[in-house]
PDB file of C-alpha atoms in Angstrom:
ATOM      1  CA  UNK Y   1      19.360 -67.355   4.639  1.00  0.00           C
ATOM      2  CA  UNK Y   2      18.358 -64.402   6.817  1.00  0.00           C
ATOM      3  CA  UNK Y   3      15.789 -66.428   8.751  1.00  0.00           C
ATOM      4  CA  UNK Y   4      18.600 -68.735   9.843  1.00  0.00           C
ATOM      5  CA  UNK Y   5      20.467 -65.904  11.549  1.00  0.00           C
ATOM      6  CA  UNK Y   6      20.612 -66.146  15.363  1.00  0.00           C
ATOM      7  CA  UNK Y   7      18.008 -64.059  17.114  1.00  0.00           C
ATOM      8  CA  UNK Y   8      19.008 -61.453  19.716  1.00  0.00           C
ATOM      9  CA  UNK Y   9      18.122 -62.209  23.360  1.00  0.00           C
ATOM     10  CA  UNK Y  10      14.762 -60.987  24.576  1.00  0.00           C
ATOM     11  CA  UNK Y  11      14.764 -58.132  27.068  1.00  0.00           C
ATOM     12  CA  UNK Y  12      14.241 -59.393  30.605  1.00  0.00           C
ATOM     13  CA  UNK Y  13      11.663 -56.715  31.258  1.00  0.00           C
ATOM     14  CA  UNK Y  14       8.292 -55.750  29.784  1.00  0.00           C
ATOM     15  CA  UNK Y  15       8.394 -52.239  28.285  1.00  0.00           C
ATOM     16  CA  UNK Y  16       5.532 -50.017  29.364  1.00  0.00           C
ATOM     17  CA  UNK Y  17       4.096 -47.577  26.855  1.00  0.00           C
ATOM     18  CA  UNK Y  18       3.725 -44.258  28.738  1.00  0.00           C
ATOM     19  CA  UNK Y  19       1.262 -42.770  26.249  1.00  0.00           C
ATOM     20  CA  UNK Y  20      -2.311 -43.919  26.720  1.00  0.00           C
ATOM     21  CA  UNK Y  21      -5.497 -43.248  24.728  1.00  0.00           C
ATOM     22  CA  UNK Y  22      -7.958 -40.774  26.193  1.00  0.00           C
ATOM     23  CA  UNK Y  23     -10.315 -42.555  28.568  1.00  0.00           C
ATOM     24  CA  UNK Y  24      -8.354 -45.770  28.217  1.00  0.00           C
ATOM     25  CA  UNK Y  25      -6.025 -47.748  30.471  1.00  0.00           C
ATOM     26  CA  UNK Y  26      -2.233 -47.648  29.962  1.00  0.00           C
ATOM     27  CA  UNK Y  27      -1.199 -49.911  27.108  1.00  0.00           C
ATOM     28  CA  UNK Y  28       1.300 -52.575  28.120  1.00  0.00           C
ATOM     29  CA  UNK Y  29       2.927 -55.460  26.347  1.00  0.00           C
ATOM     30  CA  UNK Y  30       1.236 -58.428  27.915  1.00  0.00           C
ATOM     31  CA  UNK Y  31       3.225 -61.576  28.545  1.00  0.00           C
ATOM     32  CA  UNK Y  32       0.838 -63.505  26.308  1.00  0.00           C
ATOM     33  CA  UNK Y  33       1.644 -61.266  23.346  1.00  0.00           C
ATOM     34  CA  UNK Y  34       4.707 -61.937  21.181  1.00  0.00           C
ATOM     35  CA  UNK Y  35       7.532 -59.386  21.329  1.00  0.00           C
ATOM     36  CA  UNK Y  36       7.716 -56.772  18.528  1.00  0.00           C
ATOM     37  CA  UNK Y  37      10.829 -58.512  17.145  1.00  0.00           C
ATOM     38  CA  UNK Y  38      11.896 -62.164  17.020  1.00  0.00           C
ATOM     39  CA  UNK Y  39      14.237 -62.967  19.875  1.00  0.00           C
ATOM     40  CA  UNK Y  40      15.582 -65.766  22.029  1.00  0.00           C
ATOM     41  CA  UNK Y  41      13.833 -66.111  25.418  1.00  0.00           C
ATOM     42  CA  UNK Y  42      16.205 -65.357  28.271  1.00  0.00           C
ATOM     43  CA  UNK Y  43      17.047 -68.151  30.666  1.00  0.00           C
ATOM     44  CA  UNK Y  44      18.237 -67.919  34.239  1.00  0.00           C
ATOM     45  CA  UNK Y  45      21.985 -68.544  34.444  1.00  0.00           C
ATOM     46  CA  UNK Y  46      22.692 -71.695  36.410  1.00  0.00           C
ATOM     47  CA  UNK Y  47      25.043 -70.607  39.151  1.00  0.00           C
TER      48      UNK Y  47
END
């Protein structure tokens, strides 16, 4: 039954991980990657 529960809305921003590996670029959550938790994609309010 838990998988039928409504998912929370996705954040409208992409969090940036401040910590980066030595000699490596900053790690970011790319748009092509799924969010860390299941969520409902935000939609623009029609106004």
